[in-house]
Coordinates of C-alpha atoms and ligand atoms in Angstrom, one line a residue:
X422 CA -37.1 -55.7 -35.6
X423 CA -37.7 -54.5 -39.2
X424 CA -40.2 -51.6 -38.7
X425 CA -40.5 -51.5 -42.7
X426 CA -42.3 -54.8 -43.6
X427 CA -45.4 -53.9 -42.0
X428 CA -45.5 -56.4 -39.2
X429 CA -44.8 -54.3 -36.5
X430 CA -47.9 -53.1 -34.3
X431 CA -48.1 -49.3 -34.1
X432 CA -51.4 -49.7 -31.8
X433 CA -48.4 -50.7 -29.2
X434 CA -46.3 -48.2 -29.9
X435 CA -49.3 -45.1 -29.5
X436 CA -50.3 -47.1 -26.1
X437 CA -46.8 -47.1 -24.5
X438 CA -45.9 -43.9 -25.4
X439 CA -44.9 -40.9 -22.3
X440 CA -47.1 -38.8 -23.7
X441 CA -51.2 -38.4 -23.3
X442 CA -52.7 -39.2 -27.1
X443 CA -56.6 -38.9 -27.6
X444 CA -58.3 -39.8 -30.7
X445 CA -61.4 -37.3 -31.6
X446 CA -64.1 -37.7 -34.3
X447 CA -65.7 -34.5 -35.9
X448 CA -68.3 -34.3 -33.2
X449 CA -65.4 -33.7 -30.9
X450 CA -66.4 -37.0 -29.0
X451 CA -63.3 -39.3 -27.9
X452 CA -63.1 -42.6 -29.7
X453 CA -59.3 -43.5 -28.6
X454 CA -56.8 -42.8 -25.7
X455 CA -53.8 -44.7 -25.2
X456 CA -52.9 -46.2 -21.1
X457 CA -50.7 -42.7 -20.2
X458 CA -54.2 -40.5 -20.5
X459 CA -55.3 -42.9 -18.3
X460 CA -52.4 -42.2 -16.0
X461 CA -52.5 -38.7 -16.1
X462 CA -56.1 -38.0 -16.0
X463 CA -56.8 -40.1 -13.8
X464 CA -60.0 -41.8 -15.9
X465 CA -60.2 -45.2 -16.9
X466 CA -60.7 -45.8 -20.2
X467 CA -64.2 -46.6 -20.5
X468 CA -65.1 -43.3 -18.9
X469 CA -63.8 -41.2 -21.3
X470 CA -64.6 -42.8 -24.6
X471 CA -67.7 -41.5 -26.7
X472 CA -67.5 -38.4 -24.4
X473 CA -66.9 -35.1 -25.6
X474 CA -62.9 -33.8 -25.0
X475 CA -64.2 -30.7 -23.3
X476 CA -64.3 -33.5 -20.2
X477 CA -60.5 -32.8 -19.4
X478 CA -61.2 -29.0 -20.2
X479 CA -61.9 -27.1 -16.8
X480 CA -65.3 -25.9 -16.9
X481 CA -64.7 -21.9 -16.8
X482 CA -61.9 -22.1 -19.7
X483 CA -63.9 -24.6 -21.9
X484 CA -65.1 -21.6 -23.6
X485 CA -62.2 -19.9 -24.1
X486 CA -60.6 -23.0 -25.4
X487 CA -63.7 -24.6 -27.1
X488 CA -62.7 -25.8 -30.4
X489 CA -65.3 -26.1 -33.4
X490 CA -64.4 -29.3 -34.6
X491 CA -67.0 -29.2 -37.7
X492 CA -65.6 -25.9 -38.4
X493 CA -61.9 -27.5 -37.3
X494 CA -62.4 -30.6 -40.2
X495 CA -63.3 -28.6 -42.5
X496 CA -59.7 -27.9 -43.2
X497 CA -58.1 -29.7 -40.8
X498 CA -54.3 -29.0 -40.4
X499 CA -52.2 -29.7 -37.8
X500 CA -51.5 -26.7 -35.0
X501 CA -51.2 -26.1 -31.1
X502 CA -54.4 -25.2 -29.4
X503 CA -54.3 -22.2 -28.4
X504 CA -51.4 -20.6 -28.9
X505 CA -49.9 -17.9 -26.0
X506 CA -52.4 -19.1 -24.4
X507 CA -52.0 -20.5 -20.9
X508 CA -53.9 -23.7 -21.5
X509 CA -55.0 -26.0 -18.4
X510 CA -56.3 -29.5 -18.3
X511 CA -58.3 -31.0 -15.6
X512 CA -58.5 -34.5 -13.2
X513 CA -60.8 -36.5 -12.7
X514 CA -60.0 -35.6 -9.4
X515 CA -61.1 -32.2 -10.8
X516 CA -57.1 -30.8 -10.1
X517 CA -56.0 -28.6 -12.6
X518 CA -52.6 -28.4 -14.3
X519 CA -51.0 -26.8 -17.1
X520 CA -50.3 -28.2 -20.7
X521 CA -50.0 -27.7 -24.1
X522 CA -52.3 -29.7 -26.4
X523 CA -51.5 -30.9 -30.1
X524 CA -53.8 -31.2 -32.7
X525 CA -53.2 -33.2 -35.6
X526 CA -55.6 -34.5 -38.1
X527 CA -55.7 -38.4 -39.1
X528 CA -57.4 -38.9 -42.7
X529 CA -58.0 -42.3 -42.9
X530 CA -60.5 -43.6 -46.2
X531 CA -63.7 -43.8 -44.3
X532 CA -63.2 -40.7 -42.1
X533 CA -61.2 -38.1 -40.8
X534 CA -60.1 -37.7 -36.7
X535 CA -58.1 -35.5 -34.7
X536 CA -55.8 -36.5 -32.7
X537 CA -54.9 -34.5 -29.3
X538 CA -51.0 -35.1 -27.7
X539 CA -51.3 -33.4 -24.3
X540 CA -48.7 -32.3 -22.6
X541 CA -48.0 -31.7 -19.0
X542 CA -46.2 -28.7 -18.1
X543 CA -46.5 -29.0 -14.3
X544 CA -42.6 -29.6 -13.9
X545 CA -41.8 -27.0 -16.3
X546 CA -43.7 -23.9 -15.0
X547 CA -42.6 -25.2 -11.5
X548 CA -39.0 -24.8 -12.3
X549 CA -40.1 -21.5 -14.1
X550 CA -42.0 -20.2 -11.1
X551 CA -38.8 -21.4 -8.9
X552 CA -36.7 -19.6 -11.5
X553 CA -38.9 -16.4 -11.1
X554 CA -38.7 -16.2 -7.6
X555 CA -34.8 -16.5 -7.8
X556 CA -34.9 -13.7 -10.0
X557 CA -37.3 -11.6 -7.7
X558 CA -35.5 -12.1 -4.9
X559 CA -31.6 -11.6 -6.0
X560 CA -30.1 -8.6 -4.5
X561 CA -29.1 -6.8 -7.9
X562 CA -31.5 -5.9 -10.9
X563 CA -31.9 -8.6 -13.5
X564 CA -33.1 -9.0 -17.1
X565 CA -33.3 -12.1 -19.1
X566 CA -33.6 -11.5 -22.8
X567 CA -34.0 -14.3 -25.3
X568 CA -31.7 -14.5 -28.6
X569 CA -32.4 -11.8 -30.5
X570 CA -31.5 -9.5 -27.4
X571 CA -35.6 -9.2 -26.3
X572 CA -36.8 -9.1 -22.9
X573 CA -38.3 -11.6 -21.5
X574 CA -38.8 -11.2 -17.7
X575 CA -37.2 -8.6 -15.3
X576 CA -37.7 -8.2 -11.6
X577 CA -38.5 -5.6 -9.2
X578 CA -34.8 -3.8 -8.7
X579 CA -34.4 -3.5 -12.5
X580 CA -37.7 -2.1 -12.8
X581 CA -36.5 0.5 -9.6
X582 CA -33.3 0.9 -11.7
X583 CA -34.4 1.9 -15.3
X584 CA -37.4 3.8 -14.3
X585 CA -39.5 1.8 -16.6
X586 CA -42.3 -0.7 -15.5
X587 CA -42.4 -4.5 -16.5
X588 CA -44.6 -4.0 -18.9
X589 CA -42.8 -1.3 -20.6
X590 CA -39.9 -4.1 -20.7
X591 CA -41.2 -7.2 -22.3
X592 CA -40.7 -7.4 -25.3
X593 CA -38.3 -4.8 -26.0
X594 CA -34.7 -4.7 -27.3
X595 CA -31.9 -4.4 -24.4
X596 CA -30.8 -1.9 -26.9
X597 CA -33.4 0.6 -25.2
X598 CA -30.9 0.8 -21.8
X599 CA -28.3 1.4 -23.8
X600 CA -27.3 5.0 -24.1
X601 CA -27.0 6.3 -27.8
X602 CA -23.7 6.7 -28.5
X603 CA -23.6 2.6 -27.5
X604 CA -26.2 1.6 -29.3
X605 CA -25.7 0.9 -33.0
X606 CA -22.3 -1.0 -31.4
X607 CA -24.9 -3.3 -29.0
X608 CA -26.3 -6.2 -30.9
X609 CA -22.3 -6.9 -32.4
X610 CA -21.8 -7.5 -28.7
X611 CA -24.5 -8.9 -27.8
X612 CA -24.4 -11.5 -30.7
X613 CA -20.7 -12.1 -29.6
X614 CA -21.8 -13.5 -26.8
X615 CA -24.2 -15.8 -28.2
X616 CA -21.7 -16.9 -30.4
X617 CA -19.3 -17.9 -27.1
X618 CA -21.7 -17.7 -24.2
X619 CA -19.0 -18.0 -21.0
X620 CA -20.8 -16.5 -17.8
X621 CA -18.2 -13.8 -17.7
X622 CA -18.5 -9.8 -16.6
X623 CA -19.6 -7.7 -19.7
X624 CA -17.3 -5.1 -21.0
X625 CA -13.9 -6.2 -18.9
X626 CA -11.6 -2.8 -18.8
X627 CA -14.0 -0.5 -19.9
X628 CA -16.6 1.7 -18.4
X629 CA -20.4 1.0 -18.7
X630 CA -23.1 3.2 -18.8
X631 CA -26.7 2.3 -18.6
X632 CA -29.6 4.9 -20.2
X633 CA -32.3 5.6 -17.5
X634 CA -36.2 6.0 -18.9
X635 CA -35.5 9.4 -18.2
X636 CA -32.6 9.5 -20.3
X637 CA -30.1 10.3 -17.5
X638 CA -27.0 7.6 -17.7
X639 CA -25.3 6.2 -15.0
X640 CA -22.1 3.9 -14.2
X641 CA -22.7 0.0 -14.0
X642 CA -21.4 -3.5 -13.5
X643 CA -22.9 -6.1 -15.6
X644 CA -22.7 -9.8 -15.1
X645 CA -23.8 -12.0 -17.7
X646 CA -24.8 -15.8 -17.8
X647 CA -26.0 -18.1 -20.4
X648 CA -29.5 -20.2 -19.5
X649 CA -30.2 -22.8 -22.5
X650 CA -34.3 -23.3 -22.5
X651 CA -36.4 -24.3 -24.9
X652 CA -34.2 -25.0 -27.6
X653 CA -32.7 -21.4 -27.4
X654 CA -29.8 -19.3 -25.6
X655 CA -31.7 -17.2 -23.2
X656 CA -29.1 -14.3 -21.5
X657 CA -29.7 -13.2 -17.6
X658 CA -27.9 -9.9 -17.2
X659 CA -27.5 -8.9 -13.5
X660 CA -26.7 -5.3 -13.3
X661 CA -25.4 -3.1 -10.2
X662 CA -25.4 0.8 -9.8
X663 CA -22.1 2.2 -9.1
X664 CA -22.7 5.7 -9.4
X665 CA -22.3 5.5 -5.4
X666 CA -18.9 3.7 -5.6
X667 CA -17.4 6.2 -8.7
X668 CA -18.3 9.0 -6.8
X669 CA -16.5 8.2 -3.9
X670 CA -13.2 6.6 -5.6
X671 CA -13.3 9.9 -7.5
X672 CA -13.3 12.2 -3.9
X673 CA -10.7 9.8 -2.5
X674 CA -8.5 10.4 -6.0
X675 CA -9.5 13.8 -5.3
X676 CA -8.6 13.8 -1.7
X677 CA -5.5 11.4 -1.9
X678 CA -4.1 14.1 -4.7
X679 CA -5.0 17.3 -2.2
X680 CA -2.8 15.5 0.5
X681 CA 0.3 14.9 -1.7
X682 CA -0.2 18.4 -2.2
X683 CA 0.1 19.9 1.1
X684 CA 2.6 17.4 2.5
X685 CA 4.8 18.3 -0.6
X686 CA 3.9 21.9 0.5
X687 CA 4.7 21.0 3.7
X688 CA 7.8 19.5 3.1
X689 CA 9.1 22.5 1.4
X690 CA 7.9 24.8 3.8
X691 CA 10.3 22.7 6.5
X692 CA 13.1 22.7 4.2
X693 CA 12.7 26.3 3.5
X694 CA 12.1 27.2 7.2
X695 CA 14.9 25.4 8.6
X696 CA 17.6 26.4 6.0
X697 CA 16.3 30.1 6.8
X698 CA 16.2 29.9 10.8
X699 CA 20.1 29.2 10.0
X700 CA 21.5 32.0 8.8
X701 CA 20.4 34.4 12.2
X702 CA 21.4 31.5 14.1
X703 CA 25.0 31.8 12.4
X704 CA 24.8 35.2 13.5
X705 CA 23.9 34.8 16.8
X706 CA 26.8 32.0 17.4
X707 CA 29.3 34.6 15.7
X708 CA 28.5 37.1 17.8
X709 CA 28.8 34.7 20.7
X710 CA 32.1 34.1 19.9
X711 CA 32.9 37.7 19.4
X712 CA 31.7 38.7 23.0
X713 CA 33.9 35.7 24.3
X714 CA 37.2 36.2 22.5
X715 CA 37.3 39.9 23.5
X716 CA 35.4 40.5 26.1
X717 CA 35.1 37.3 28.5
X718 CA 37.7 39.3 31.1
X719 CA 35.2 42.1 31.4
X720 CA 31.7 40.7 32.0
X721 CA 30.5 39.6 35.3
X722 CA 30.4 36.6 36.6
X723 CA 26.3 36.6 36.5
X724 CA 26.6 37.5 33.1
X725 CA 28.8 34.9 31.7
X726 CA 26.4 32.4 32.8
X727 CA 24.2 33.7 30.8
X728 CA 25.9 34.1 28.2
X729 CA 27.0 30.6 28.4
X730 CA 23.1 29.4 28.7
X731 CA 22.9 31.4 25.5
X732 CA 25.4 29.5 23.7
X733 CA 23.7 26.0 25.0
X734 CA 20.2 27.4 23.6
X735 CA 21.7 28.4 20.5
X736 CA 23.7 24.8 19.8
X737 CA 20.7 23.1 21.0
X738 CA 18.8 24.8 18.1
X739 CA 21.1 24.2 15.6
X740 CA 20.3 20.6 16.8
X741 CA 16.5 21.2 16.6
X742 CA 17.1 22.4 12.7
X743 CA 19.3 19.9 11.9
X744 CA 17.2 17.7 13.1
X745 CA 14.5 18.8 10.4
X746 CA 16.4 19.2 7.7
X747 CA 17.0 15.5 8.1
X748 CA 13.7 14.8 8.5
X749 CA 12.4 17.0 5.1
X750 CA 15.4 15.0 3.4
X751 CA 14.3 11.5 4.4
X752 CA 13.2 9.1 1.9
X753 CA 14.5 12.0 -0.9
X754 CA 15.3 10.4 -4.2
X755 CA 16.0 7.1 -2.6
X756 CA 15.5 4.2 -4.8
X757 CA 14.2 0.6 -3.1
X758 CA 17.0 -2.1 -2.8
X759 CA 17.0 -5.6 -1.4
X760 CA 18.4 -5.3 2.0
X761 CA 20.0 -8.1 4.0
X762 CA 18.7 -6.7 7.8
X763 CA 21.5 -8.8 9.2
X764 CA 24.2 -6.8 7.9
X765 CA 22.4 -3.6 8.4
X766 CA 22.1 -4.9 12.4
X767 CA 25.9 -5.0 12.1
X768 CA 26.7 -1.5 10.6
X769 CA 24.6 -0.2 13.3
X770 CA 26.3 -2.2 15.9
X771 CA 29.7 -1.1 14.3
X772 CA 28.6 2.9 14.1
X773 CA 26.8 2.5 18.0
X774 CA 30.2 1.0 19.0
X775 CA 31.1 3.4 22.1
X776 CA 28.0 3.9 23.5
X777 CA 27.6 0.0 23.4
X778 CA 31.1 -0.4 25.0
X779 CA 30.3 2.3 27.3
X780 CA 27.1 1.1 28.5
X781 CA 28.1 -2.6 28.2
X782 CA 25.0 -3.1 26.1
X783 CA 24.4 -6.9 24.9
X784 CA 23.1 -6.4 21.5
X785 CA 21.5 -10.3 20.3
X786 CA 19.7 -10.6 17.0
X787 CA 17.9 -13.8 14.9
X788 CA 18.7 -14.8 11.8
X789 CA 17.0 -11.8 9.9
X790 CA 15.3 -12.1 6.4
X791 CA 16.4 -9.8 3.4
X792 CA 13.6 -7.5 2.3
X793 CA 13.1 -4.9 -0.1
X794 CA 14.0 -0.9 1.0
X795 CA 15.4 2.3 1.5
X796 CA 18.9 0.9 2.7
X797 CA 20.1 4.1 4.5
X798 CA 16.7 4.8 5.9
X799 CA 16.7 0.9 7.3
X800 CA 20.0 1.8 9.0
X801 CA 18.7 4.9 10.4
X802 CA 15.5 2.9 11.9
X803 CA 17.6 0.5 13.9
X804 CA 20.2 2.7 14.7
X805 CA 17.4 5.1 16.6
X806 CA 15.6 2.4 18.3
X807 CA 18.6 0.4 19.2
X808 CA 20.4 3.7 20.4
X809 CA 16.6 4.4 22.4
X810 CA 17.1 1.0 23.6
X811 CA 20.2 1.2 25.6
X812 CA 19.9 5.0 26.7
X813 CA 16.2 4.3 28.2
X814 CA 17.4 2.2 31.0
X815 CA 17.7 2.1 34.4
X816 CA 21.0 3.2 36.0
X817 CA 21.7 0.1 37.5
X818 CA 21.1 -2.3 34.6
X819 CA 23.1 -3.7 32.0
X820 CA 21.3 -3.0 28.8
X821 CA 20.2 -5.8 27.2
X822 CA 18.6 -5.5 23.0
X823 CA 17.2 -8.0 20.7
X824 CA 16.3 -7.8 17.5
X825 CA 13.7 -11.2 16.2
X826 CA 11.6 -11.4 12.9
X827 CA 8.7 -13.3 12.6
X828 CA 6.8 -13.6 9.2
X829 CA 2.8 -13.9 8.9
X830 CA 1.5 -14.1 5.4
X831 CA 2.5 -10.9 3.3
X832 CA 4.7 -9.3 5.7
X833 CA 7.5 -9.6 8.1
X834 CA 7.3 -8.4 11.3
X835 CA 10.8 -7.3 13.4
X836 CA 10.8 -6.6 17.2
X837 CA 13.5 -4.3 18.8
X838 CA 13.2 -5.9 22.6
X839 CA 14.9 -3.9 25.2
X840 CA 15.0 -4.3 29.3
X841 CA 14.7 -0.4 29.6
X842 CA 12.7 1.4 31.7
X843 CA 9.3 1.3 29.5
X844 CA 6.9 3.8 28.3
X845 CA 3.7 4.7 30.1
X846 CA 0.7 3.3 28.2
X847 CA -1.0 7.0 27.8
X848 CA 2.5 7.9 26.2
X849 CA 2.7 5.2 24.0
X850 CA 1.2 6.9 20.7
X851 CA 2.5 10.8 21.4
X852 CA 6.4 9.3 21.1
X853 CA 6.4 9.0 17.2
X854 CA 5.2 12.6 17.2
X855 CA 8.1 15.1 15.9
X856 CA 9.9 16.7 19.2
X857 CA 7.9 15.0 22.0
X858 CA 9.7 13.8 24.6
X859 CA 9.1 12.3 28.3
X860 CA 11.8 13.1 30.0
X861 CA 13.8 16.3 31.0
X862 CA 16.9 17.1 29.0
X863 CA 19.2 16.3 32.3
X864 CA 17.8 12.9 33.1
X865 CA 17.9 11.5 29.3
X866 CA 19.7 13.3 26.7
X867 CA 18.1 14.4 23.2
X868 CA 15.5 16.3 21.3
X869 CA 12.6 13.9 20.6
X870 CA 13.4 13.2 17.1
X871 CA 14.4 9.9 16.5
X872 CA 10.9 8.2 16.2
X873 CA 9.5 10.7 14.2
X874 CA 11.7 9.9 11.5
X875 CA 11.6 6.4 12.1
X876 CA 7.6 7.0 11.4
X877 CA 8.3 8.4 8.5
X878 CA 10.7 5.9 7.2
X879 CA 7.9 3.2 7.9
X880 CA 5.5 5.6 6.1
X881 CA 7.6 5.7 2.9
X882 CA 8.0 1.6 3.6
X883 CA 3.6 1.0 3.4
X884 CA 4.8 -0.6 6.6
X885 CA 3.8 0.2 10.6
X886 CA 5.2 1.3 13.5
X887 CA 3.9 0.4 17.4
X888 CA 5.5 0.1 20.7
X889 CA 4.1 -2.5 23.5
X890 CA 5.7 -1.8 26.5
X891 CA 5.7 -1.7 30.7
X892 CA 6.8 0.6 32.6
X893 CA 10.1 -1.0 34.7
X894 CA 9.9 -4.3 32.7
X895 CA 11.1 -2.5 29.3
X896 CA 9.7 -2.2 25.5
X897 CA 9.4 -3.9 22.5
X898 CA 9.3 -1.7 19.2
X899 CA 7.7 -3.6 16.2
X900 CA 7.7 -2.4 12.3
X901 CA 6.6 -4.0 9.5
X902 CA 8.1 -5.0 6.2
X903 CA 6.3 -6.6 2.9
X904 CA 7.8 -9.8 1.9
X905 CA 9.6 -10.1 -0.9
Ligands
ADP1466 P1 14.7 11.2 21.9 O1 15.3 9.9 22.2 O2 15.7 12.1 21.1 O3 14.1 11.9 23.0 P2 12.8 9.8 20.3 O4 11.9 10.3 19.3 O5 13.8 8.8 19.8 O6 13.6 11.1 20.8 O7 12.0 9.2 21.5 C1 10.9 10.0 22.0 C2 10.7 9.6 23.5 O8 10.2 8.2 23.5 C3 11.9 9.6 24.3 O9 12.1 10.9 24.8 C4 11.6 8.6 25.4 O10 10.9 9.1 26.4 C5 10.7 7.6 24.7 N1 11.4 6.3 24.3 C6 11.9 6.1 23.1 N2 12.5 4.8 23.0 C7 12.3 4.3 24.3 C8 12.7 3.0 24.9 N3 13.3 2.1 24.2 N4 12.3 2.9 26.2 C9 11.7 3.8 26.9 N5 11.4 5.0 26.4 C10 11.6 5.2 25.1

């Protein structure tokens, strides 16, 4: 269809068209309106021609939106009716909905008319009351600003944020929450992002600060996402207060650093101790030894026991120090390795190897994975709990060990199963605690070491330590390593 050669019948075109177009003369009366005014009005055709156009104008806004059509063709030109105005149009059915009315002016050679597009924005401020209510309602403070960085609409929690009220908002640069040493910076950003609008979080590695209406600042998280609307790039910033969370990562930094202190402290003041308490102990064993080279013949019998329980006491200490020594020294300029746990069950098989044979322990073990450790502190772990393991049980049964690995998703957990004589439930926790022990020295050797420094040695691995076990049935010891 050639459009150009004047065949073509634009009375059609105006009568199918989406959109409601009225014809007005200078007295305002309506002397056209094509099938969709019809439609939307509700009217037929023949009610609304030769009447005025204030018809479709509710009655209370006809004054507000009365236009002066004499004064109007005077210099007719062609403009929206009022503008920033919310304009509304009404039924027949006398419902009211909101639009936006066109005006543009038809000169033909006998006389001049106006002609009226009106639009209905029902669907439009229906998604924008939906959107509004979103905004309302979302759990963190937003602001939507249009292209050039201006507020346009803000909800309750941003108001409660800033301190300042909506009013105060609209309209404004985001430039005012933006403390000052920030602010000449601000609308590069901001234009950045208009330039590659990702929904993305603002400011990624660095630390934000928002400017309070009473000028305090405060830490925040901001999350921004592009919204295309009318034919521009509107922004929606949501914005969080972490004041709360900086705070308290700054008191567990704080906290976390006091800790390494006093366990360093600690440390040392073990180390120190111990190597101290040696030196009189020394003494004491010299002195000992003294009294028994030259003068064993002389002493009574009474007295020789004594002396005898004070040579047990005094080796038994040297244990005790030893023992902490070894304890302040674990982990000490040890450097993680990859560890294959299957030859680390055979070294400790191989250094266990008279007590084994002497107990006639059957030691079993998986196929264990390799991890990533301390390798002498790994040895020590399974060397304590397999030696606990075959000393903890009954006289009368054969000792029986096994050592399994399962794997979950980020780390590997080992079980050290024995058929000893178990561990009380109430006693289950106090075991990994340095010198605690639940049996007298007669009835089961040692000095209530080893699971304190197998704690330790979990400690130093981010890994745990437990014990599940019934008394008479036996134990099973579980740590935990991370996967490599
Ligand atoms: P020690 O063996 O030198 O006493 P540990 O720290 O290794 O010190 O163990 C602490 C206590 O835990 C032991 O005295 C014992 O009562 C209990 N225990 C440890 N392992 C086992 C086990 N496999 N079965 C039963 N009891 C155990």
């Amino acid at each position: 269809m050639n459009l150009n050669n004047g065949n073509f019948n634009f009375q059609l075109l105006v009568e199918a068209s989406p959109i409601a177009l009225i014809l007005v003369n200078k007295l305002g009366h309506i002397v056209y309106v094509n099938s969709f005014t019809e439609r939307v009005f509700l009217y037929k055709r023949e009610e609304l021609l030769n009447k005025k156009l204030e018809i479709l104008i509710p009655k209370e806004e006809r004054e507000t939106h009365q236009i002066d059509f004499s004064e109007y063709f005077k210099a007719p030109v062609e403009r929206q009716m009022g503008p920033n105005r919310e304009l509304f149009a009404v039924k027949k059915n006398e419902e009211q909905f909101p639009v936006e009315i066109g005006l543009t002016p038809i000169v033909s050679e006998n006389e001049t008319l106006v002609l009226a597009t009106i639009n209905d924005l029902s669907e439009r401020k229906k998604a924008e009351h939906q959107f509004k209510s979103v905004v309302e309602a979302a759990p963190s403070a937003l602001l939507l600003a249009n292209s050039e960085g201006k507020i346009e609409m803000v909800n309750q929690l941003a108001e409660k944020l800033f301190g300042y009220s909506r009013k105060d908002f609209i309209g404004q640069k985001i430039e005012m929450l933006v403390p000052d040493r920030f602010k000449a910076h601000h609308p590069k950003l901001r234009k950045g992002f208009h330039s590659n609008p990702t929904n993305r979080a603002m400011g990624a590695g660095r630390d934000l600060y928002a400017k309070h209406k009473d000028g305090h600042e405060f830490p925040i998280e901001i999350g921004l996402s592009s919204i295309p609307a009318r034919n521009e790039m509107h922004v929606l910033a949501s914005i969080i207060d972490i004041s709360e969370r900086k705070k308290n990562e700054e008191a567990l930094k704080g906290y976390t650093q006091k800790i390494e202190a006093k366990n360093e402290e600690l440390e040392q003041f073990t180390y120190i101790a111990s190597h101290d308490l040696r030196e009189p102990l020394n003494s004491i064993t010299s002195l000992i030894m003294l009294i028994k080279e030259d003068e064993l013949d002389h002493l009574e019998e009474a007295t020789r026991v004594k002396l005898n329980y004070i040579e047990e006491s005094s080796d038994r200490m040297r244990s005790l120090i030893e023992a902490l020594l070894d304890y302040g020294r674990l982990g000490k300029n040890a450097e993680q390795v990859s560890v294959d746990m299957n030859s680390i069950i055979a070294s400790v098989q191989n250094d266990l190897h008279d007590r084994i044979e002497k107990s006639e322990a059957i030691i079993t073990s998986d196929n264990l994975p390799i991890v990533n450790g301390f390798i002498v502190e790994l040895r020590l772990l399974l060397q304590n709990l397999i030696s606990n393991a075959i000393k903890y049980t009954a006289k009368d049964t054969t000792p029986k060990v096994h050592i399994s690995a399962v794997q979950n998703q980020n780390h590997w957990q080992f079980a050290v199963t024995d058929n000893g004589i178990g561990i009380p439930k109430s006693q289950q926790e106090k075991i990994f605690l340095l010198f605690q022990r639940l049996h007298a020295r007669d009835q089961y050797g040692g000095i209530g070491i080893g699971l304190a420094h197998c704690k330790k040695i979990m400690d130093m691995h981010h890994g745990q330590l437990w014990v599940e076990s019934e008394p008479g049935k036996g134990s099973t010891f579980y740590f935990t390593l991370s996967k490599i």
